[in-house]
Amino acid sequence: MPRHSNSLVESHTVAEIDLSAFRSNVLALRERVDKSIFLAVIKTNAYGHGIVPIAMEAVKAGANRLGVTTVEEGALLRESGIHVPIHVLSTITTDQADDLVYYHLIASISSERTAKAISTSAVKQNRDAIVHLKINTGLHRFGIEPEQAIDFCHLTYHLPNLYWEGIYTHFSNADEGDWDTTEDQFHLFCETVKTLEGKGFYFSLKHVGASTIAIERKDMHLDMVRPGIALFGYQPDIRQKKLISLKPVMKLKTELVHIRLLPANSKVGYGGDYITNDIENIAILPIGHGDGYKRRLSNNGYVLVRGQRVKIVGTIALDQTFINVTNIPGVQEGDEVILIGNQGSEQISARDVANWINSNVDEVLASLMNRIRRIYIS
Ligand SMILES: *Cc1c(COP(=O)(O)O)cnc(C)c1O
């Protein structure tokens, strides 16, 4: 007989989210940003941290606005009782226009088709939709080309029930400290705004900067900044100067569920991609690439057990990871294992994990699936 589901004992694989660290990051960034509007970017499930609790904490800590990338995320925040302005920073499909308007989400406009769809929905629902015009200055993702901006505004600026509150761009090379390219893009943006204003197209909020700009370039803050990854404790690039003290928000942990003592020359895991050198103690963790713990960490990364760094061995499976605990005295099933975070005096940061797999912190954190339980502590 199955027991009632509310008595299920939950998995010990958890992401512990430290809301006081998050709050401290918001305040530290807030301080650097000074007078500009502070839009906390919490897209992609708050970079894996859980969007609703993070949104609530961000607003409590003083974020003026929130940024997401999908209408679904915006709707979820509204349904959760969040009332601050919410920007959808990516583009929407035209059939999402009704939902966007209904939930009072602020759209990014990069096409005439989208502008018309939102205007039509706004007229139908008898309200105004707030929109921001996106300008492409070199990322070539979304955004109107600067030389087409005037024509574009002639076509869209006076569409009914649209309120053109803002204009913005998103830089392509700021995180790696390529200031020549970034300054060119900034000037192109400023020139485009000036040209539009000369033709009578005004936008009260001009904004360009994400985390790197929020931290390093006060001269580019303009009316609003949009930090994302820094809120979660990491500067976007490892080469950046430490101009601000940020605290990692997530600790990822599990427990050691099984240990087997294997003779030398035993093949471990799918494909036998690891072969024991000697008699070795190999342990199994109940987390795998199905949880978003990247397969590229196979034979290529570390975790912490009993305060020591332990190597990942073999190929990571959907639900399991092998580690080599041969040199850990006293190791036993049930021991806590830290995948991201500290244990004793040892630490593994999301940055370390990113470096091992040639990726960035965004991918490491945002990949962690919903089935990993989030626990919020303050
Ligand atoms: C993701 C994103 C941000 C935040 O970027 P970070 O580098 O994480 O601070 C800001 N603006 C836009 C348009 C984005 O897509």
JSON list of N, CA and C in Angstrom, two decimals, residues 185-247:
[
{"chain": "A", "resi": 185, "resn": "GLN", "atom": "N", "xyz": [29.55, 50.28, -29.32]},
{"chain": "A", "resi": 185, "resn": "GLN", "atom": "CA", "xyz": [28.13, 49.91, -29.28]},
{"chain": "A", "resi": 185, "resn": "GLN", "atom": "C", "xyz": [27.34, 50.93, -28.47]},
{"chain": "A", "resi": 186, "resn": "PHE", "atom": "N", "xyz": [27.95, 51.40, -27.37]},
{"chain": "A", "resi": 186, "resn": "PHE", "atom": "CA", "xyz": [27.30, 52.40, -26.52]},
{"chain": "A", "resi": 186, "resn": "PHE", "atom": "C", "xyz": [27.07, 53.70, -27.31]},
{"chain": "A", "resi": 187, "resn": "HIS", "atom": "N", "xyz": [28.10, 54.12, -28.06]},
{"chain": "A", "resi": 187, "resn": "HIS", "atom": "CA", "xyz": [27.95, 55.36, -28.82]},
{"chain": "A", "resi": 187, "resn": "HIS", "atom": "C", "xyz": [26.92, 55.22, -29.94]},
{"chain": "A", "resi": 188, "resn": "LEU", "atom": "N", "xyz": [26.93, 54.06, -30.58]},
{"chain": "A", "resi": 188, "resn": "LEU", "atom": "CA", "xyz": [25.94, 53.81, -31.62]},
{"chain": "A", "resi": 188, "resn": "LEU", "atom": "C", "xyz": [24.53, 53.90, -31.04]},
{"chain": "A", "resi": 189, "resn": "PHE", "atom": "N", "xyz": [24.35, 53.34, -29.85]},
{"chain": "A", "resi": 189, "resn": "PHE", "atom": "CA", "xyz": [23.05, 53.40, -29.18]},
{"chain": "A", "resi": 189, "resn": "PHE", "atom": "C", "xyz": [22.67, 54.85, -28.89]},
{"chain": "A", "resi": 190, "resn": "CYS", "atom": "N", "xyz": [23.61, 55.60, -28.29]},
{"chain": "A", "resi": 190, "resn": "CYS", "atom": "CA", "xyz": [23.31, 56.99, -27.91]},
{"chain": "A", "resi": 190, "resn": "CYS", "atom": "C", "xyz": [22.98, 57.84, -29.14]},
{"chain": "A", "resi": 191, "resn": "GLU", "atom": "N", "xyz": [23.74, 57.62, -30.23]},
{"chain": "A", "resi": 191, "resn": "GLU", "atom": "CA", "xyz": [23.48, 58.35, -31.47]},
{"chain": "A", "resi": 191, "resn": "GLU", "atom": "C", "xyz": [22.09, 58.02, -32.01]},
{"chain": "A", "resi": 192, "resn": "THR", "atom": "N", "xyz": [21.73, 56.75, -31.94]},
{"chain": "A", "resi": 192, "resn": "THR", "atom": "CA", "xyz": [20.42, 56.32, -32.45]},
{"chain": "A", "resi": 192, "resn": "THR", "atom": "C", "xyz": [19.30, 56.99, -31.65]},
{"chain": "A", "resi": 193, "resn": "VAL", "atom": "N", "xyz": [19.47, 57.03, -30.34]},
{"chain": "A", "resi": 193, "resn": "VAL", "atom": "CA", "xyz": [18.46, 57.67, -29.48]},
{"chain": "A", "resi": 193, "resn": "VAL", "atom": "C", "xyz": [18.33, 59.15, -29.85]},
{"chain": "A", "resi": 194, "resn": "LYS", "atom": "N", "xyz": [19.49, 59.79, -30.04]},
{"chain": "A", "resi": 194, "resn": "LYS", "atom": "CA", "xyz": [19.48, 61.22, -30.37]},
{"chain": "A", "resi": 194, "resn": "LYS", "atom": "C", "xyz": [18.78, 61.48, -31.71]},
{"chain": "A", "resi": 195, "resn": "THR", "atom": "N", "xyz": [19.10, 60.64, -32.68]},
{"chain": "A", "resi": 195, "resn": "THR", "atom": "CA", "xyz": [18.47, 60.78, -34.00]},
{"chain": "A", "resi": 195, "resn": "THR", "atom": "C", "xyz": [16.95, 60.62, -33.90]},
{"chain": "A", "resi": 196, "resn": "LEU", "atom": "N", "xyz": [16.53, 59.64, -33.12]},
{"chain": "A", "resi": 196, "resn": "LEU", "atom": "CA", "xyz": [15.09, 59.42, -32.97]},
{"chain": "A", "resi": 196, "resn": "LEU", "atom": "C", "xyz": [14.42, 60.61, -32.29]},
{"chain": "A", "resi": 197, "resn": "GLU", "atom": "N", "xyz": [15.08, 61.12, -31.26]},
{"chain": "A", "resi": 197, "resn": "GLU", "atom": "CA", "xyz": [14.50, 62.26, -30.56]},
{"chain": "A", "resi": 197, "resn": "GLU", "atom": "C", "xyz": [14.39, 63.47, -31.49]},
{"chain": "A", "resi": 198, "resn": "GLY", "atom": "N", "xyz": [15.37, 63.60, -32.37]},
{"chain": "A", "resi": 198, "resn": "GLY", "atom": "CA", "xyz": [15.33, 64.68, -33.36]},
{"chain": "A", "resi": 198, "resn": "GLY", "atom": "C", "xyz": [14.11, 64.58, -34.27]},
{"chain": "A", "resi": 199, "resn": "LYS", "atom": "N", "xyz": [13.59, 63.39, -34.41]},
{"chain": "A", "resi": 199, "resn": "LYS", "atom": "CA", "xyz": [12.40, 63.20, -35.26]},
{"chain": "A", "resi": 199, "resn": "LYS", "atom": "C", "xyz": [11.12, 63.15, -34.43]},
{"chain": "A", "resi": 200, "resn": "GLY", "atom": "N", "xyz": [11.27, 63.40, -33.12]},
{"chain": "A", "resi": 200, "resn": "GLY", "atom": "CA", "xyz": [10.06, 63.45, -32.28]},
{"chain": "A", "resi": 200, "resn": "GLY", "atom": "C", "xyz": [9.68, 62.13, -31.63]},
{"chain": "A", "resi": 201, "resn": "PHE", "atom": "N", "xyz": [10.57, 61.15, -31.68]},
{"chain": "A", "resi": 201, "resn": "PHE", "atom": "CA", "xyz": [10.28, 59.87, -31.04]},
{"chain": "A", "resi": 201, "resn": "PHE", "atom": "C", "xyz": [11.01, 59.80, -29.71]},
{"chain": "A", "resi": 202, "resn": "TYR", "atom": "N", "xyz": [10.29, 59.97, -28.61]},
{"chain": "A", "resi": 202, "resn": "TYR", "atom": "CA", "xyz": [10.91, 60.04, -27.28]},
{"chain": "A", "resi": 202, "resn": "TYR", "atom": "C", "xyz": [10.69, 58.77, -26.47]},
{"chain": "A", "resi": 203, "resn": "PHE", "atom": "N", "xyz": [11.69, 58.49, -25.65]},
{"chain": "A", "resi": 203, "resn": "PHE", "atom": "CA", "xyz": [11.65, 57.31, -24.77]},
{"chain": "A", "resi": 203, "resn": "PHE", "atom": "C", "xyz": [12.22, 57.76, -23.44]},
{"chain": "A", "resi": 204, "resn": "SER", "atom": "N", "xyz": [11.46, 57.62, -22.36]},
{"chain": "A", "resi": 204, "resn": "SER", "atom": "CA", "xyz": [11.99, 58.20, -21.11]},
{"chain": "A", "resi": 204, "resn": "SER", "atom": "C", "xyz": [13.04, 57.33, -20.44]},
{"chain": "A", "resi": 205, "resn": "LEU", "atom": "N", "xyz": [13.00, 56.02, -20.61]},
{"chain": "A", "resi": 205, "resn": "LEU", "atom": "CA", "xyz": [14.01, 55.17, -19.97]},
{"chain": "A", "resi": 205, "resn": "LEU", "atom": "C", "xyz": [14.96, 54.59, -21.00]},
{"chain": "A", "resi": 206, "resn": "LYS", "atom": "N", "xyz": [16.22, 54.99, -20.88]},
{"chain": "A", "resi": 206, "resn": "LYS", "atom": "CA", "xyz": [17.24, 54.45, -21.78]},
{"chain": "A", "resi": 206, "resn": "LYS", "atom": "C", "xyz": [18.15, 53.54, -20.97]},
{"chain": "A", "resi": 207, "resn": "HIS", "atom": "N", "xyz": [18.42, 52.37, -21.48]},
{"chain": "A", "resi": 207, "resn": "HIS", "atom": "CA", "xyz": [19.24, 51.44, -20.67]},
{"chain": "A", "resi": 207, "resn": "HIS", "atom": "C", "xyz": [20.04, 50.49, -21.55]},
{"chain": "A", "resi": 208, "resn": "VAL", "atom": "N", "xyz": [21.23, 50.15, -21.06]},
{"chain": "A", "resi": 208, "resn": "VAL", "atom": "CA", "xyz": [22.14, 49.29, -21.83]},
{"chain": "A", "resi": 208, "resn": "VAL", "atom": "C", "xyz": [22.83, 48.21, -21.00]},
{"chain": "A", "resi": 209, "resn": "GLY", "atom": "N", "xyz": [22.88, 48.38, -19.66]},
{"chain": "A", "resi": 209, "resn": "GLY", "atom": "CA", "xyz": [23.85, 47.61, -18.90]},
{"chain": "A", "resi": 209, "resn": "GLY", "atom": "C", "xyz": [23.33, 46.42, -18.12]},
{"chain": "A", "resi": 210, "resn": "ALA", "atom": "N", "xyz": [24.04, 45.29, -18.21]},
{"chain": "A", "resi": 210, "resn": "ALA", "atom": "CA", "xyz": [23.78, 44.12, -17.37]},
{"chain": "A", "resi": 210, "resn": "ALA", "atom": "C", "xyz": [24.79, 44.14, -16.21]},
{"chain": "A", "resi": 211, "resn": "SER", "atom": "N", "xyz": [25.08, 42.96, -15.62]},
{"chain": "A", "resi": 211, "resn": "SER", "atom": "CA", "xyz": [25.93, 42.92, -14.42]},
{"chain": "A", "resi": 211, "resn": "SER", "atom": "C", "xyz": [27.26, 43.66, -14.57]},
{"chain": "A", "resi": 212, "resn": "THR", "atom": "N", "xyz": [27.97, 43.36, -15.66]},
{"chain": "A", "resi": 212, "resn": "THR", "atom": "CA", "xyz": [29.31, 43.95, -15.82]},
{"chain": "A", "resi": 212, "resn": "THR", "atom": "C", "xyz": [29.26, 45.47, -15.82]},
{"chain": "A", "resi": 213, "resn": "ILE", "atom": "N", "xyz": [28.30, 46.02, -16.54]},
{"chain": "A", "resi": 213, "resn": "ILE", "atom": "CA", "xyz": [28.18, 47.48, -16.61]},
{"chain": "A", "resi": 213, "resn": "ILE", "atom": "C", "xyz": [27.74, 48.03, -15.25]},
{"chain": "A", "resi": 214, "resn": "ALA", "atom": "N", "xyz": [26.82, 47.32, -14.59]},
{"chain": "A", "resi": 214, "resn": "ALA", "atom": "CA", "xyz": [26.38, 47.77, -13.26]},
{"chain": "A", "resi": 214, "resn": "ALA", "atom": "C", "xyz": [27.58, 47.89, -12.33]},
{"chain": "A", "resi": 215, "resn": "ILE", "atom": "N", "xyz": [28.50, 46.94, -12.42]},
{"chain": "A", "resi": 215, "resn": "ILE", "atom": "CA", "xyz": [29.64, 46.91, -11.51]},
{"chain": "A", "resi": 215, "resn": "ILE", "atom": "C", "xyz": [30.76, 47.86, -11.96]},
{"chain": "A", "resi": 216, "resn": "GLU", "atom": "N", "xyz": [31.03, 47.89, -13.27]},
{"chain": "A", "resi": 216, "resn": "GLU", "atom": "CA", "xyz": [32.26, 48.56, -13.72]},
{"chain": "A", "resi": 216, "resn": "GLU", "atom": "C", "xyz": [32.09, 49.92, -14.39]},
{"chain": "A", "resi": 217, "resn": "ARG", "atom": "N", "xyz": [30.92, 50.22, -14.94]},
{"chain": "A", "resi": 217, "resn": "ARG", "atom": "CA", "xyz": [30.83, 51.42, -15.76]},
{"chain": "A", "resi": 217, "resn": "ARG", "atom": "C", "xyz": [29.65, 52.32, -15.40]},
{"chain": "A", "resi": 218, "resn": "LYS", "atom": "N", "xyz": [29.86, 53.11, -14.35]},
{"chain": "A", "resi": 218, "resn": "LYS", "atom": "CA", "xyz": [28.84, 54.07, -13.94]},
{"chain": "A", "resi": 218, "resn": "LYS", "atom": "C", "xyz": [28.42, 54.98, -15.10]},
{"chain": "A", "resi": 219, "resn": "ASP", "atom": "N", "xyz": [29.39, 55.28, -15.97]},
{"chain": "A", "resi": 219, "resn": "ASP", "atom": "CA", "xyz": [29.10, 56.20, -17.08]},
{"chain": "A", "resi": 219, "resn": "ASP", "atom": "C", "xyz": [28.10, 55.61, -18.08]},
{"chain": "A", "resi": 220, "resn": "MET", "atom": "N", "xyz": [27.82, 54.31, -17.97]},
{"chain": "A", "resi": 220, "resn": "MET", "atom": "CA", "xyz": [26.86, 53.70, -18.89]},
{"chain": "A", "resi": 220, "resn": "MET", "atom": "C", "xyz": [25.58, 53.25, -18.17]},
{"chain": "A", "resi": 221, "resn": "HIS", "atom": "N", "xyz": [25.37, 53.71, -16.96]},
{"chain": "A", "resi": 221, "resn": "HIS", "atom": "CA", "xyz": [24.17, 53.26, -16.25]},
{"chain": "A", "resi": 221, "resn": "HIS", "atom": "C", "xyz": [22.88, 53.84, -16.82]},
{"chain": "A", "resi": 222, "resn": "LEU", "atom": "N", "xyz": [22.97, 55.07, -17.33]},
{"chain": "A", "resi": 222, "resn": "LEU", "atom": "CA", "xyz": [21.79, 55.75, -17.88]},
{"chain": "A", "resi": 222, "resn": "LEU", "atom": "C", "xyz": [20.62, 55.69, -16.89]},
{"chain": "A", "resi": 223, "resn": "ASP", "atom": "N", "xyz": [19.40, 55.41, -17.37]},
{"chain": "A", "resi": 223, "resn": "ASP", "atom": "CA", "xyz": [18.23, 55.49, -16.49]},
{"chain": "A", "resi": 223, "resn": "ASP", "atom": "C", "xyz": [17.93, 54.20, -15.74]},
{"chain": "A", "resi": 224, "resn": "MET", "atom": "N", "xyz": [18.54, 53.10, -16.22]},
{"chain": "A", "resi": 224, "resn": "MET", "atom": "CA", "xyz": [18.20, 51.81, -15.60]},
{"chain": "A", "resi": 224, "resn": "MET", "atom": "C", "xyz": [19.35, 50.83, -15.85]},
{"chain": "A", "resi": 225, "resn": "VAL", "atom": "N", "xyz": [19.59, 49.93, -14.89]},
{"chain": "A", "resi": 225, "resn": "VAL", "atom": "CA", "xyz": [20.55, 48.84, -15.11]},
{"chain": "A", "resi": 225, "resn": "VAL", "atom": "C", "xyz": [19.83, 47.51, -14.91]},
{"chain": "A", "resi": 226, "resn": "ARG", "atom": "N", "xyz": [20.40, 46.47, -15.54]},
{"chain": "A", "resi": 226, "resn": "ARG", "atom": "CA", "xyz": [19.71, 45.16, -15.55]},
{"chain": "A", "resi": 226, "resn": "ARG", "atom": "C", "xyz": [20.66, 44.04, -15.13]},
{"chain": "A", "resi": 227, "resn": "PRO", "atom": "N", "xyz": [21.12, 44.02, -13.90]},
{"chain": "A", "resi": 227, "resn": "PRO", "atom": "CA", "xyz": [22.02, 42.93, -13.49]},
{"chain": "A", "resi": 227, "resn": "PRO", "atom": "C", "xyz": [21.28, 41.61, -13.32]},
{"chain": "A", "resi": 228, "resn": "GLY", "atom": "N", "xyz": [21.96, 40.53, -13.71]},
{"chain": "A", "resi": 228, "resn": "GLY", "atom": "CA", "xyz": [21.39, 39.19, -13.56]},
{"chain": "A", "resi": 228, "resn": "GLY", "atom": "C", "xyz": [22.31, 38.32, -12.72]},
{"chain": "A", "resi": 229, "resn": "ILE", "atom": "N", "xyz": [23.30, 37.72, -13.35]},
{"chain": "A", "resi": 229, "resn": "ILE", "atom": "CA", "xyz": [24.13, 36.72, -12.68]},
{"chain": "A", "resi": 229, "resn": "ILE", "atom": "C", "xyz": [24.78, 37.25, -11.40]},
{"chain": "A", "resi": 230, "resn": "ALA", "atom": "N", "xyz": [25.11, 38.53, -11.36]},
{"chain": "A", "resi": 230, "resn": "ALA", "atom": "CA", "xyz": [25.77, 39.08, -10.17]},
{"chain": "A", "resi": 230, "resn": "ALA", "atom": "C", "xyz": [24.88, 38.99, -8.93]},
{"chain": "A", "resi": 231, "resn": "LEU", "atom": "N", "xyz": [23.57, 39.01, -9.13]},
{"chain": "A", "resi": 231, "resn": "LEU", "atom": "CA", "xyz": [22.65, 38.88, -8.00]},
{"chain": "A", "resi": 231, "resn": "LEU", "atom": "C", "xyz": [22.84, 37.56, -7.28]},
{"chain": "A", "resi": 232, "resn": "PHE", "atom": "N", "xyz": [23.36, 36.59, -8.04]},
{"chain": "A", "resi": 232, "resn": "PHE", "atom": "CA", "xyz": [23.49, 35.24, -7.49]},
{"chain": "A", "resi": 232, "resn": "PHE", "atom": "C", "xyz": [24.91, 34.95, -7.00]},
{"chain": "A", "resi": 233, "resn": "GLY", "atom": "N", "xyz": [25.74, 36.00, -7.00]},
{"chain": "A", "resi": 233, "resn": "GLY", "atom": "CA", "xyz": [27.04, 35.89, -6.33]},
{"chain": "A", "resi": 233, "resn": "GLY", "atom": "C", "xyz": [28.24, 35.76, -7.23]},
{"chain": "A", "resi": 234, "resn": "TYR", "atom": "N", "xyz": [28.05, 35.90, -8.53]},
{"chain": "A", "resi": 234, "resn": "TYR", "atom": "CA", "xyz": [29.19, 35.72, -9.43]},
{"chain": "A", "resi": 234, "resn": "TYR", "atom": "C", "xyz": [29.28, 36.87, -10.43]},
{"chain": "A", "resi": 235, "resn": "GLN", "atom": "N", "xyz": [30.50, 37.38, -10.61]},
{"chain": "A", "resi": 235, "resn": "GLN", "atom": "CA", "xyz": [30.71, 38.32, -11.69]},
{"chain": "A", "resi": 235, "resn": "GLN", "atom": "C", "xyz": [30.70, 37.51, -12.99]},
{"chain": "A", "resi": 236, "resn": "PRO", "atom": "N", "xyz": [30.29, 38.14, -14.10]},
{"chain": "A", "resi": 236, "resn": "PRO", "atom": "CA", "xyz": [30.13, 37.38, -15.34]},
{"chain": "A", "resi": 236, "resn": "PRO", "atom": "C", "xyz": [31.41, 36.70, -15.84]},
{"chain": "A", "resi": 237, "resn": "ASP", "atom": "N", "xyz": [32.56, 37.30, -15.62]},
{"chain": "A", "resi": 237, "resn": "ASP", "atom": "CA", "xyz": [33.78, 36.72, -16.17]},
{"chain": "A", "resi": 237, "resn": "ASP", "atom": "C", "xyz": [34.86, 36.68, -15.12]},
{"chain": "A", "resi": 238, "resn": "ILE", "atom": "N", "xyz": [35.63, 35.59, -15.15]},
{"chain": "A", "resi": 238, "resn": "ILE", "atom": "CA", "xyz": [36.64, 35.37, -14.13]},
{"chain": "A", "resi": 238, "resn": "ILE", "atom": "C", "xyz": [37.76, 36.41, -14.18]},
{"chain": "A", "resi": 239, "resn": "ARG", "atom": "N", "xyz": [37.97, 37.03, -15.36]},
{"chain": "A", "resi": 239, "resn": "ARG", "atom": "CA", "xyz": [39.06, 38.00, -15.50]},
{"chain": "A", "resi": 239, "resn": "ARG", "atom": "C", "xyz": [38.72, 39.37, -14.91]},
{"chain": "A", "resi": 240, "resn": "GLN", "atom": "N", "xyz": [37.45, 39.56, -14.52]},
{"chain": "A", "resi": 240, "resn": "GLN", "atom": "CA", "xyz": [37.07, 40.88, -14.04]},
{"chain": "A", "resi": 240, "resn": "GLN", "atom": "C", "xyz": [37.67, 41.20, -12.68]},
{"chain": "A", "resi": 241, "resn": "LYS", "atom": "N", "xyz": [37.96, 42.49, -12.50]},
{"chain": "A", "resi": 241, "resn": "LYS", "atom": "CA", "xyz": [38.47, 42.94, -11.21]},
{"chain": "A", "resi": 241, "resn": "LYS", "atom": "C", "xyz": [37.39, 42.77, -10.14]},
{"chain": "A", "resi": 242, "resn": "LYS", "atom": "N", "xyz": [37.83, 42.49, -8.93]},
{"chain": "A", "resi": 242, "resn": "LYS", "atom": "CA", "xyz": [36.88, 42.34, -7.81]},
{"chain": "A", "resi": 242, "resn": "LYS", "atom": "C", "xyz": [36.55, 43.72, -7.26]},
{"chain": "A", "resi": 243, "resn": "LEU", "atom": "N", "xyz": [35.58, 44.38, -7.89]},
{"chain": "A", "resi": 243, "resn": "LEU", "atom": "CA", "xyz": [35.24, 45.73, -7.46]},
{"chain": "A", "resi": 243, "resn": "LEU", "atom": "C", "xyz": [34.12, 45.72, -6.43]},
{"chain": "A", "resi": 244, "resn": "ILE", "atom": "N", "xyz": [33.60, 44.55, -6.17]},
{"chain": "A", "resi": 244, "resn": "ILE", "atom": "CA", "xyz": [32.40, 44.45, -5.35]},
{"chain": "A", "resi": 244, "resn": "ILE", "atom": "C", "xyz": [32.44, 43.09, -4.65]},
{"chain": "A", "resi": 245, "resn": "SER", "atom": "N", "xyz": [31.89, 43.05, -3.45]},
{"chain": "A", "resi": 245, "resn": "SER", "atom": "CA", "xyz": [31.91, 41.77, -2.74]},
{"chain": "A", "resi": 245, "resn": "SER", "atom": "C", "xyz": [30.56, 41.06, -2.93]},
{"chain": "A", "resi": 246, "resn": "LEU", "atom": "N", "xyz": [30.62, 39.94, -3.62]},
{"chain": "A", "resi": 246, "resn": "LEU", "atom": "CA", "xyz": [29.39, 39.17, -3.90]},
{"chain": "A", "resi": 246, "resn": "LEU", "atom": "C", "xyz": [29.48, 37.82, -3.22]},
{"chain": "A", "resi": 247, "resn": "LYS", "atom": "N", "xyz": [28.33, 37.31, -2.79]},
{"chain": "A", "resi": 247, "resn": "LYS", "atom": "CA", "xyz": [28.32, 36.02, -2.09]},
{"chain": "A", "resi": 247, "resn": "LYS", "atom": "C", "xyz": [27.54, 34.99, -2.91]}
]
